[in-house]
CSV table of C-alpha atoms in Angstrom, one decimal:
chain,number,residue,atom,x,y,z
A,199,UNK,CA,-28.3,26.3,-18.7
A,200,UNK,CA,-30.4,23.6,-17.0
A,201,UNK,CA,-28.6,20.8,-15.2
A,202,UNK,CA,-29.2,17.4,-16.8
A,203,UNK,CA,-30.9,14.7,-14.7
A,204,UNK,CA,-28.5,12.9,-12.4
A,205,UNK,CA,-28.8,9.6,-14.3
A,206,UNK,CA,-27.8,11.2,-17.6
A,207,UNK,CA,-24.7,13.1,-16.4
A,208,UNK,CA,-21.4,11.7,-17.7
A,209,UNK,CA,-20.3,10.8,-14.1
A,210,UNK,CA,-23.6,9.4,-12.9
A,211,UNK,CA,-23.1,6.4,-10.7
A,212,UNK,CA,-19.5,7.2,-9.9
A,213,UNK,CA,-19.9,6.7,-6.1
A,214,UNK,CA,-21.5,3.3,-6.7
A,215,UNK,CA,-18.6,2.5,-9.0
A,216,UNK,CA,-16.1,3.7,-6.4
A,217,UNK,CA,-17.7,1.4,-3.8
A,218,UNK,CA,-17.6,-1.6,-6.0
A,219,UNK,CA,-14.1,-1.1,-7.3
A,220,UNK,CA,-13.0,-0.4,-3.8
A,221,UNK,CA,-14.5,-3.6,-2.6
A,222,UNK,CA,-12.8,-5.5,-5.6
A,223,UNK,CA,-9.5,-3.9,-4.6
A,224,UNK,CA,-9.9,-4.8,-1.0
A,225,UNK,CA,-10.6,-8.5,-1.8
A,226,UNK,CA,-8.0,-8.8,-4.5
A,227,UNK,CA,-5.1,-7.5,-2.4
A,228,UNK,CA,-5.5,-10.2,0.2
A,229,UNK,CA,-2.6,-12.3,-1.1
A,230,UNK,CA,-0.1,-9.5,-0.7
A,231,UNK,CA,0.9,-10.0,3.0
A,232,UNK,CA,-0.1,-13.6,3.2
A,233,UNK,CA,3.4,-14.8,4.2
A,234,UNK,CA,3.6,-12.3,7.0
A,235,UNK,CA,0.2,-13.3,8.4
A,236,UNK,CA,1.3,-17.0,8.7
A,237,UNK,CA,4.9,-16.3,9.6
A,238,UNK,CA,4.9,-18.1,13.0
A,239,UNK,CA,3.7,-21.3,11.3
A,240,UNK,CA,6.3,-20.9,8.5
A,241,UNK,CA,9.1,-20.5,11.0
A,242,UNK,CA,8.1,-23.7,12.7
A,243,UNK,CA,7.3,-25.9,9.7
A,244,UNK,CA,10.1,-24.7,7.4
A,245,UNK,CA,12.7,-24.0,10.1
A,246,UNK,CA,13.2,-20.5,8.8
A,247,UNK,CA,15.9,-18.2,10.2
A,248,UNK,CA,17.8,-15.1,9.3
A,249,UNK,CA,16.5,-13.4,6.2
A,250,UNK,CA,14.5,-16.3,4.7
A,251,UNK,CA,11.2,-15.2,6.2
A,252,UNK,CA,11.3,-11.5,5.1
A,253,UNK,CA,12.4,-12.6,1.6
A,254,UNK,CA,8.9,-14.0,1.1
A,255,UNK,CA,7.5,-10.5,1.3
A,256,UNK,CA,10.4,-8.9,-0.5
A,257,UNK,CA,9.8,-11.2,-3.4
A,258,UNK,CA,6.2,-9.8,-3.7
A,259,UNK,CA,7.6,-6.2,-3.6
A,260,UNK,CA,10.1,-6.8,-6.4
A,261,UNK,CA,7.6,-8.8,-8.4
A,262,UNK,CA,5.2,-5.8,-8.2
A,263,UNK,CA,8.0,-3.4,-9.4
A,264,UNK,CA,8.7,-5.7,-12.4
A,265,UNK,CA,5.0,-5.9,-13.2
A,266,UNK,CA,4.4,-2.1,-12.9
A,267,UNK,CA,7.4,-1.4,-15.2
A,268,UNK,CA,6.3,-3.9,-17.8
A,269,UNK,CA,2.8,-2.4,-17.9
A,270,UNK,CA,4.3,1.1,-18.3
A,271,UNK,CA,6.7,0.0,-21.0
A,272,UNK,CA,4.1,-1.9,-23.1
A,273,UNK,CA,1.2,0.4,-22.4
A,274,UNK,CA,-0.9,-2.7,-21.7
A,275,UNK,CA,-3.3,-0.7,-19.4
A,276,UNK,CA,-4.2,1.4,-22.4
A,277,UNK,CA,-4.5,-1.5,-25.0
A,278,UNK,CA,-6.4,-3.9,-22.8
A,279,UNK,CA,-9.7,-3.3,-21.1
A,280,UNK,CA,-9.0,-2.1,-17.6
A,281,UNK,CA,-11.6,-4.3,-16.0
A,282,UNK,CA,-10.4,-7.4,-17.8
A,283,UNK,CA,-6.8,-6.6,-16.9
A,284,UNK,CA,-7.8,-6.2,-13.3
A,285,UNK,CA,-9.6,-9.6,-13.4
A,286,UNK,CA,-6.7,-11.4,-15.0
A,287,UNK,CA,-4.3,-9.9,-12.5
A,288,UNK,CA,-6.4,-10.9,-9.6
A,289,UNK,CA,-6.8,-14.4,-11.1
A,290,UNK,CA,-3.1,-14.8,-11.6
A,291,UNK,CA,-2.4,-13.5,-8.1
A,292,UNK,CA,-4.8,-16.0,-6.6
A,293,UNK,CA,-3.2,-18.9,-8.5
A,294,UNK,CA,0.3,-17.8,-7.6
A,295,UNK,CA,-0.8,-17.5,-3.9
A,296,UNK,CA,-2.3,-21.0,-4.1
A,297,UNK,CA,1.1,-22.2,-5.4
A,298,UNK,CA,2.7,-20.7,-2.3
A,299,UNK,CA,0.1,-22.5,-0.1
A,300,UNK,CA,1.1,-25.8,-1.7
A,301,UNK,CA,4.9,-25.2,-1.6
A,302,UNK,CA,6.9,-27.7,0.4
A,303,UNK,CA,9.7,-25.2,1.3
A,304,UNK,CA,10.8,-21.6,1.0
A,305,UNK,CA,12.9,-22.3,-2.1
A,306,UNK,CA,9.7,-23.4,-4.0
A,307,UNK,CA,7.6,-20.6,-2.4
A,308,UNK,CA,9.8,-17.7,-3.4
A,309,UNK,CA,9.0,-17.7,-7.2
A,310,UNK,CA,5.3,-18.0,-6.4
A,311,UNK,CA,5.5,-15.0,-4.1
A,312,UNK,CA,7.3,-13.0,-6.8
A,313,UNK,CA,4.6,-14.0,-9.3
A,314,UNK,CA,1.9,-12.8,-6.8
A,315,UNK,CA,3.5,-9.3,-6.7
A,316,UNK,CA,3.9,-9.3,-10.5
A,317,UNK,CA,0.2,-10.1,-10.9
A,318,UNK,CA,-1.0,-7.5,-8.4
A,319,UNK,CA,0.7,-4.8,-10.5
A,320,UNK,CA,-2.4,-5.3,-12.8
A,321,UNK,CA,-4.7,-4.8,-9.8
A,322,UNK,CA,-3.7,-1.8,-7.7
A,323,UNK,CA,-2.6,0.7,-10.5
A,324,UNK,CA,-5.3,-0.5,-12.8
A,325,UNK,CA,-8.0,0.0,-10.1
A,326,UNK,CA,-6.6,3.5,-9.7
A,327,UNK,CA,-7.0,4.1,-13.4
A,328,UNK,CA,-10.6,3.0,-13.4
A,329,UNK,CA,-11.4,5.4,-10.5
A,330,UNK,CA,-9.5,8.4,-11.8
A,331,UNK,CA,-11.5,8.1,-15.0
A,332,UNK,CA,-14.7,8.9,-13.1
A,333,UNK,CA,-13.5,11.6,-10.7
A,334,UNK,CA,-12.4,15.1,-11.7
A,335,UNK,CA,-13.9,16.8,-8.7
A,336,UNK,CA,-13.4,14.9,-5.4
A,337,UNK,CA,-10.4,13.1,-6.9
A,338,UNK,CA,-8.4,13.3,-3.7
A,339,UNK,CA,-11.2,11.6,-1.7
A,340,UNK,CA,-11.7,9.0,-4.4
A,341,UNK,CA,-8.0,8.0,-4.5
A,342,UNK,CA,-7.8,8.1,-0.7
A,343,UNK,CA,-10.8,5.7,-0.6
A,344,UNK,CA,-9.2,3.3,-3.0
A,345,UNK,CA,-5.9,3.4,-1.0
A,346,UNK,CA,-8.0,2.8,2.1
A,347,UNK,CA,-9.5,-0.3,0.4
A,348,UNK,CA,-6.0,-1.5,-0.5
A,349,UNK,CA,-5.0,-1.0,3.1
A,350,UNK,CA,-7.8,-3.1,4.5
A,351,UNK,CA,-7.2,-5.7,1.8
A,352,UNK,CA,-3.6,-5.9,2.8
A,353,UNK,CA,-4.7,-6.5,6.4
A,354,UNK,CA,-7.2,-9.3,5.5
A,355,UNK,CA,-4.7,-12.2,5.9
A,356,UNK,CA,-4.2,-11.2,9.5
A,357,UNK,CA,-8.0,-11.5,10.1
A,358,UNK,CA,-8.0,-14.8,8.2
A,359,UNK,CA,-5.1,-16.0,10.4
A,360,UNK,CA,-6.9,-14.9,13.6
A,361,UNK,CA,-10.0,-16.8,12.6
A,362,UNK,CA,-7.9,-19.8,11.5
A,363,UNK,CA,-6.1,-19.9,14.8
A,364,UNK,CA,-9.3,-19.9,16.7
A,365,UNK,CA,-10.7,-22.7,14.4
A,366,UNK,CA,-7.3,-24.5,14.5
A,367,UNK,CA,-7.0,-24.3,10.7
A,368,UNK,CA,-3.7,-25.1,9.0
A,369,UNK,CA,-1.8,-22.1,7.6
A,370,UNK,CA,-2.2,-23.4,4.1
A,371,UNK,CA,-5.9,-23.2,4.4
A,372,UNK,CA,-5.6,-19.6,5.6
A,373,UNK,CA,-3.5,-18.7,2.5
A,374,UNK,CA,-6.0,-20.5,0.2
A,375,UNK,CA,-8.8,-18.4,1.7
A,376,UNK,CA,-6.8,-15.3,0.6
A,377,UNK,CA,-6.7,-16.7,-2.9
A,378,UNK,CA,-10.5,-17.2,-2.9
A,379,UNK,CA,-10.8,-13.6,-1.8
A,380,UNK,CA,-8.7,-12.4,-4.8
A,381,UNK,CA,-10.9,-14.4,-7.2
A,382,UNK,CA,-14.0,-12.8,-5.9
A,383,UNK,CA,-12.4,-9.3,-6.1
A,384,UNK,CA,-11.5,-9.9,-9.7
A,385,UNK,CA,-15.0,-11.1,-10.6
A,386,UNK,CA,-16.5,-7.9,-9.0
A,387,UNK,CA,-14.2,-5.7,-11.0
A,388,UNK,CA,-15.0,-7.6,-14.2
A,389,UNK,CA,-18.7,-7.1,-13.8
A,390,UNK,CA,-18.7,-3.6,-12.3
A,391,UNK,CA,-15.7,-1.9,-14.0
A,392,UNK,CA,-16.3,0.7,-16.7
A,393,UNK,CA,-14.0,3.4,-18.2
A,394,UNK,CA,-15.0,6.8,-17.1
A,395,UNK,CA,-15.6,10.0,-19.0
A,396,UNK,CA,-12.3,11.5,-17.7
A,397,UNK,CA,-10.2,8.5,-18.7
A,398,UNK,CA,-7.0,9.6,-20.5
A,399,UNK,CA,-4.4,7.5,-22.3
A,400,UNK,CA,-1.3,7.3,-20.1
A,401,UNK,CA,2.0,7.7,-22.0
A,402,UNK,CA,4.4,4.8,-22.0
A,403,UNK,CA,7.5,4.8,-19.9
A,404,UNK,CA,10.0,7.3,-21.4
A,405,UNK,CA,13.5,8.2,-20.2
A,406,UNK,CA,13.1,11.6,-21.9
A,407,UNK,CA,9.9,12.2,-20.0
A,408,UNK,CA,11.6,11.1,-16.8
A,409,UNK,CA,14.4,13.6,-17.3
A,410,UNK,CA,11.8,16.4,-17.8
A,411,UNK,CA,9.8,15.4,-14.8
A,412,UNK,CA,12.7,14.9,-12.4
A,413,UNK,CA,14.4,18.0,-13.7
A,414,UNK,CA,11.9,19.9,-11.6
A,415,UNK,CA,13.1,20.5,-8.0
A,416,UNK,CA,9.6,20.3,-6.7
A,417,UNK,CA,9.0,16.9,-8.2
A,418,UNK,CA,12.3,15.6,-6.7
A,419,UNK,CA,11.2,16.9,-3.3
A,420,UNK,CA,7.8,15.3,-3.6
A,421,UNK,CA,9.5,12.0,-4.4
A,422,UNK,CA,11.9,12.3,-1.4
A,423,UNK,CA,8.8,12.8,0.7
A,424,UNK,CA,7.2,9.7,-0.8
A,425,UNK,CA,10.4,7.6,-0.2
A,426,UNK,CA,10.5,8.7,3.4
A,427,UNK,CA,6.9,7.5,3.7
A,428,UNK,CA,7.6,4.2,2.0
A,429,UNK,CA,10.7,3.6,4.2
A,430,UNK,CA,8.3,3.1,7.1
A,431,UNK,CA,5.1,1.7,5.5
A,432,UNK,CA,5.6,-1.8,4.3
A,433,UNK,CA,8.2,-2.7,6.9
A,434,UNK,CA,5.6,-1.8,9.5
A,435,UNK,CA,2.8,-3.8,7.7
A,436,UNK,CA,5.1,-6.8,7.3
A,437,UNK,CA,6.5,-7.1,10.8
A,438,UNK,CA,3.6,-5.8,13.0
A,439,UNK,CA,2.1,-9.2,13.6
A,440,UNK,CA,5.3,-10.8,14.8
A,441,UNK,CA,6.2,-7.7,16.8
A,442,UNK,CA,2.8,-7.8,18.6
A,443,UNK,CA,3.1,-11.6,19.2
A,444,UNK,CA,6.6,-11.2,20.6
A,445,UNK,CA,5.4,-8.2,22.7
A,446,UNK,CA,2.3,-9.9,24.0
A,447,UNK,CA,4.4,-13.0,24.9
A,448,UNK,CA,6.9,-10.8,26.7
A,449,UNK,CA,4.0,-9.3,28.7
A,450,UNK,CA,2.8,-12.8,29.7
A,451,UNK,CA,0.0,-13.0,27.2
A,452,UNK,CA,1.0,-15.7,24.6
A,453,UNK,CA,-2.1,-15.7,22.4
A,454,UNK,CA,-1.4,-16.0,18.6
A,455,UNK,CA,-5.1,-15.4,17.7
A,456,UNK,CA,-5.2,-12.2,19.7
A,457,UNK,CA,-1.9,-10.9,18.2
A,458,UNK,CA,-3.2,-11.6,14.6
A,459,UNK,CA,-6.5,-9.9,15.3
A,460,UNK,CA,-4.6,-6.9,16.8
A,461,UNK,CA,-2.4,-6.8,13.7
A,462,UNK,CA,-5.6,-6.8,11.5
A,463,UNK,CA,-7.0,-3.8,13.4
A,464,UNK,CA,-3.7,-1.9,13.4
A,465,UNK,CA,-3.2,-2.2,9.6
A,466,UNK,CA,-6.9,-2.2,8.7
A,467,UNK,CA,-7.6,1.0,10.5
A,468,UNK,CA,-5.3,2.7,8.1
A,469,UNK,CA,-8.2,2.6,5.7
A,470,UNK,CA,-10.0,5.2,7.8
A,471,UNK,CA,-6.9,7.3,7.8
A,472,UNK,CA,-6.7,7.3,4.0
A,473,UNK,CA,-10.3,8.4,3.6
A,474,UNK,CA,-10.0,11.2,6.2
A,475,UNK,CA,-6.8,12.4,4.6
A,476,UNK,CA,-8.5,12.3,1.2
A,477,UNK,CA,-11.2,14.6,2.5
A,478,UNK,CA,-8.7,17.0,4.1
A,479,UNK,CA,-5.9,17.1,1.6
A,480,UNK,CA,-7.7,19.3,-1.1
A,481,UNK,CA,-8.7,21.7,1.7
A,482,UNK,CA,-5.6,22.0,3.9
A,483,UNK,CA,-3.0,21.3,1.3
A,484,UNK,CA,-0.8,18.4,0.3
A,485,UNK,CA,2.3,19.4,2.3
A,486,UNK,CA,0.3,20.3,5.4
A,487,UNK,CA,-1.4,16.9,5.4
A,488,UNK,CA,1.7,14.8,4.6
A,489,UNK,CA,3.9,16.7,7.2
A,490,UNK,CA,1.2,16.2,9.9
A,491,UNK,CA,0.7,12.5,9.1
A,492,UNK,CA,4.5,11.7,9.0
A,493,UNK,CA,5.0,13.6,12.3
A,494,UNK,CA,2.4,11.5,14.0
A,495,UNK,CA,3.4,8.2,12.4
A,496,UNK,CA,7.1,8.7,13.1
A,497,UNK,CA,6.4,9.5,16.7
A,498,UNK,CA,4.0,6.5,17.0
A,499,UNK,CA,6.7,4.3,15.6
A,500,UNK,CA,9.1,5.3,18.4
A,501,UNK,CA,6.5,5.0,21.1
A,502,UNK,CA,5.3,1.6,19.9
A,503,UNK,CA,8.9,0.4,19.9
A,504,UNK,CA,9.4,1.6,23.5
A,505,UNK,CA,6.2,-0.2,24.5
A,506,UNK,CA,7.6,-3.7,23.6
A,507,UNK,CA,6.6,-6.0,26.4
A,508,UNK,CA,4.2,-3.5,27.9
A,509,UNK,CA,0.4,-4.1,28.6
A,510,UNK,CA,-1.0,-5.6,25.3
A,511,UNK,CA,-4.0,-3.2,25.2
A,512,UNK,CA,-1.8,-0.1,25.6
A,513,UNK,CA,0.7,-1.4,22.9
A,514,UNK,CA,-2.2,-2.1,20.5
A,515,UNK,CA,-3.8,1.3,21.0
A,516,UNK,CA,-0.6,3.2,20.2
A,517,UNK,CA,0.1,0.8,17.3
A,518,UNK,CA,-3.4,1.6,15.9
A,519,UNK,CA,-2.5,5.3,15.9
A,520,UNK,CA,0.6,4.4,14.0
A,521,UNK,CA,-1.5,2.2,11.6
A,522,UNK,CA,-3.9,5.0,10.9
A,523,UNK,CA,-1.3,7.6,10.1
A,524,UNK,CA,1.4,5.5,8.5
A,525,UNK,CA,-0.6,5.2,5.2
A,526,UNK,CA,-2.9,8.3,5.5
A,527,UNK,CA,-0.7,10.4,3.3
A,528,UNK,CA,0.1,7.8,0.7
A,529,UNK,CA,-2.2,9.0,-2.0
A,530,UNK,CA,-1.2,12.6,-1.6
A,531,UNK,CA,2.4,12.1,-2.7
A,532,UNK,CA,1.0,10.6,-6.0
A,533,UNK,CA,-1.5,13.5,-6.4
A,534,UNK,CA,1.3,16.0,-5.7
A,535,UNK,CA,3.5,14.5,-8.5
A,536,UNK,CA,0.6,14.7,-11.0
A,537,UNK,CA,0.2,18.4,-10.2
A,538,UNK,CA,3.9,19.3,-10.3
A,539,UNK,CA,5.2,17.4,-13.3
A,540,UNK,CA,5.4,19.1,-16.7
A,541,UNK,CA,2.5,18.3,-19.1
A,542,UNK,CA,2.7,14.8,-20.5
A,543,UNK,CA,5.2,13.4,-18.0
A,544,UNK,CA,3.0,12.4,-15.1
A,545,UNK,CA,2.6,8.8,-16.2
A,546,UNK,CA,6.3,8.2,-16.4
A,547,UNK,CA,6.9,10.1,-13.1
A,548,UNK,CA,4.3,8.0,-11.2
A,549,UNK,CA,5.7,4.7,-12.6
A,550,UNK,CA,9.2,5.5,-11.5
A,551,UNK,CA,8.0,6.9,-8.2
A,552,UNK,CA,6.2,3.6,-7.5
A,553,UNK,CA,9.1,1.5,-8.7
A,554,UNK,CA,11.6,3.4,-6.5
A,555,UNK,CA,9.3,3.3,-3.5
A,556,UNK,CA,8.5,-0.4,-3.6
A,557,UNK,CA,12.2,-1.2,-4.2
A,558,UNK,CA,13.1,0.8,-1.0
A,559,UNK,CA,10.5,-1.2,1.0
A,560,UNK,CA,12.5,-4.3,0.2
A,561,UNK,CA,15.5,-2.8,2.0
A,562,UNK,CA,13.6,-1.8,5.1
A,563,UNK,CA,11.7,-5.1,5.3
A,564,UNK,CA,15.0,-6.9,5.3
A,565,UNK,CA,16.7,-4.4,7.7
A,566,UNK,CA,13.9,-4.8,10.3
A,567,UNK,CA,14.1,-8.6,10.0
A,568,UNK,CA,17.8,-8.7,10.4
A,569,UNK,CA,17.8,-6.5,13.5
A,570,UNK,CA,14.7,-8.1,15.1
A,571,UNK,CA,16.1,-11.6,14.7
A,572,UNK,CA,17.8,-11.1,18.1
A,573,UNK,CA,14.4,-10.4,19.8
A,574,UNK,CA,13.8,-8.2,22.9
A,575,UNK,CA,15.6,-4.9,22.7
A,576,UNK,CA,16.3,-5.6,19.0
A,577,UNK,CA,12.6,-5.2,18.3
A,578,UNK,CA,12.7,-1.8,19.9
A,579,UNK,CA,15.7,-0.7,17.9
A,580,UNK,CA,14.3,-2.0,14.6
A,581,UNK,CA,10.9,-0.3,14.9
A,582,UNK,CA,12.4,2.9,16.1
A,583,UNK,CA,14.6,3.1,13.0
A,584,UNK,CA,11.5,3.3,10.9
A,585,UNK,CA,11.0,6.8,12.2
A,586,UNK,CA,14.0,7.9,10.2
A,587,UNK,CA,11.9,7.8,7.0
A,588,UNK,CA,9.2,10.2,8.1
A,589,UNK,CA,11.8,12.6,9.5
A,590,UNK,CA,13.5,12.8,6.1
A,591,UNK,CA,10.0,13.1,4.4
A,592,UNK,CA,9.0,16.0,6.6
A,593,UNK,CA,12.1,18.0,5.7
A,594,UNK,CA,11.5,17.4,2.0
A,595,UNK,CA,7.8,18.4,2.1
A,596,UNK,CA,8.6,21.5,4.2
A,597,UNK,CA,11.1,22.5,1.6
A,598,UNK,CA,8.6,21.8,-1.2
A,599,UNK,CA,6.0,24.0,0.7
A,600,UNK,CA,8.3,27.0,0.5
A,601,UNK,CA,8.7,26.8,-3.3
A,602,UNK,CA,6.5,29.0,-5.4
A,603,UNK,CA,5.4,26.1,-7.7
A,604,UNK,CA,3.8,24.5,-4.6
A,605,UNK,CA,0.8,26.6,-5.3
A,606,UNK,CA,0.0,24.3,-8.2
A,607,UNK,CA,-1.0,21.6,-5.6
A,608,UNK,CA,-4.5,21.3,-4.1
A,609,UNK,CA,-5.9,24.4,-5.8
A,610,UNK,CA,-3.3,26.7,-4.3
A,611,UNK,CA,-3.4,25.2,-0.8
A,612,UNK,CA,0.1,23.8,-1.1
């Protein structure tokens, strides 16, 4: 049977679409870690201490969980146009983030941060839905690329902060730039987004489906692996700019712009890790890839912690290794769940997996903030504790690898 011309195939233009939706995701996610990027300024202006500062990020995490659950329960992603939903989510996130920029104190800022996370639930998962609808083959690479875009987008505020420090811009201006970024991302998705030929209606959230999915031991193990990964990920992303600033200062190099730029490189380089992992996962197997990534990231967490106060270049290089590997495996846990769950339960399983993971990140963000508040050796302890998550995740994925149903993953590569 002759092959139809490239421009008439049902998936024609999918790589161009991936590039555009990836760019939209990258720009729209800029508000996520905005409070972490400008944390030193917030501490001075609002006189923050204790857990007030990390609560600004925790509010985003919990808002995202609420938004994701609402989308799943209502089925809004199936009723509304995905590109319009993405646009509305990005627009609402931009507005809420601007509200944070105008807030006079942390009490007023917290609801705006929660609303930012709530709105971004219509950006990240919906962008994933758009891409999955265009990729049957190379899906691992496509999802990895989108997670890579999310990673770089999450790092953008650190770049904005570095540029703002060099240009002596107020922190509110830096946050406002992140809002502008989100608006541009939403417009790109609105113009470029199209439902793909492999798009399928996702079932709404169902407790019966949840019992079926989590009744499978392999699904439970994949989720334990994911939780181990999430224990480490967002706490690292949230606190790395303040850790690097404190470490650089302890080494005699008090340069906020350099610390912010280093934080952008550390987090942003994770985008490369996601793409490389996406290329490898379908070939070497989900468990192989996730075990390897968690082994390196957990080790890098410990070494980075031990290097507190050491030469800034050395600390940054090791932290970059951590940044590349800490998120490289993220997409593969979701892919594993879709392959292991009983038919018709994947949507519910992924929703609950995401909700549990982002709720857990709130705990570790607060834990690191509580421990690191003492400074010095406390920074070393708090970052080293993040290695506990990958250790648990490795055990879970190793046990999953030994189960016979693991052959359902990655075309039999486990």
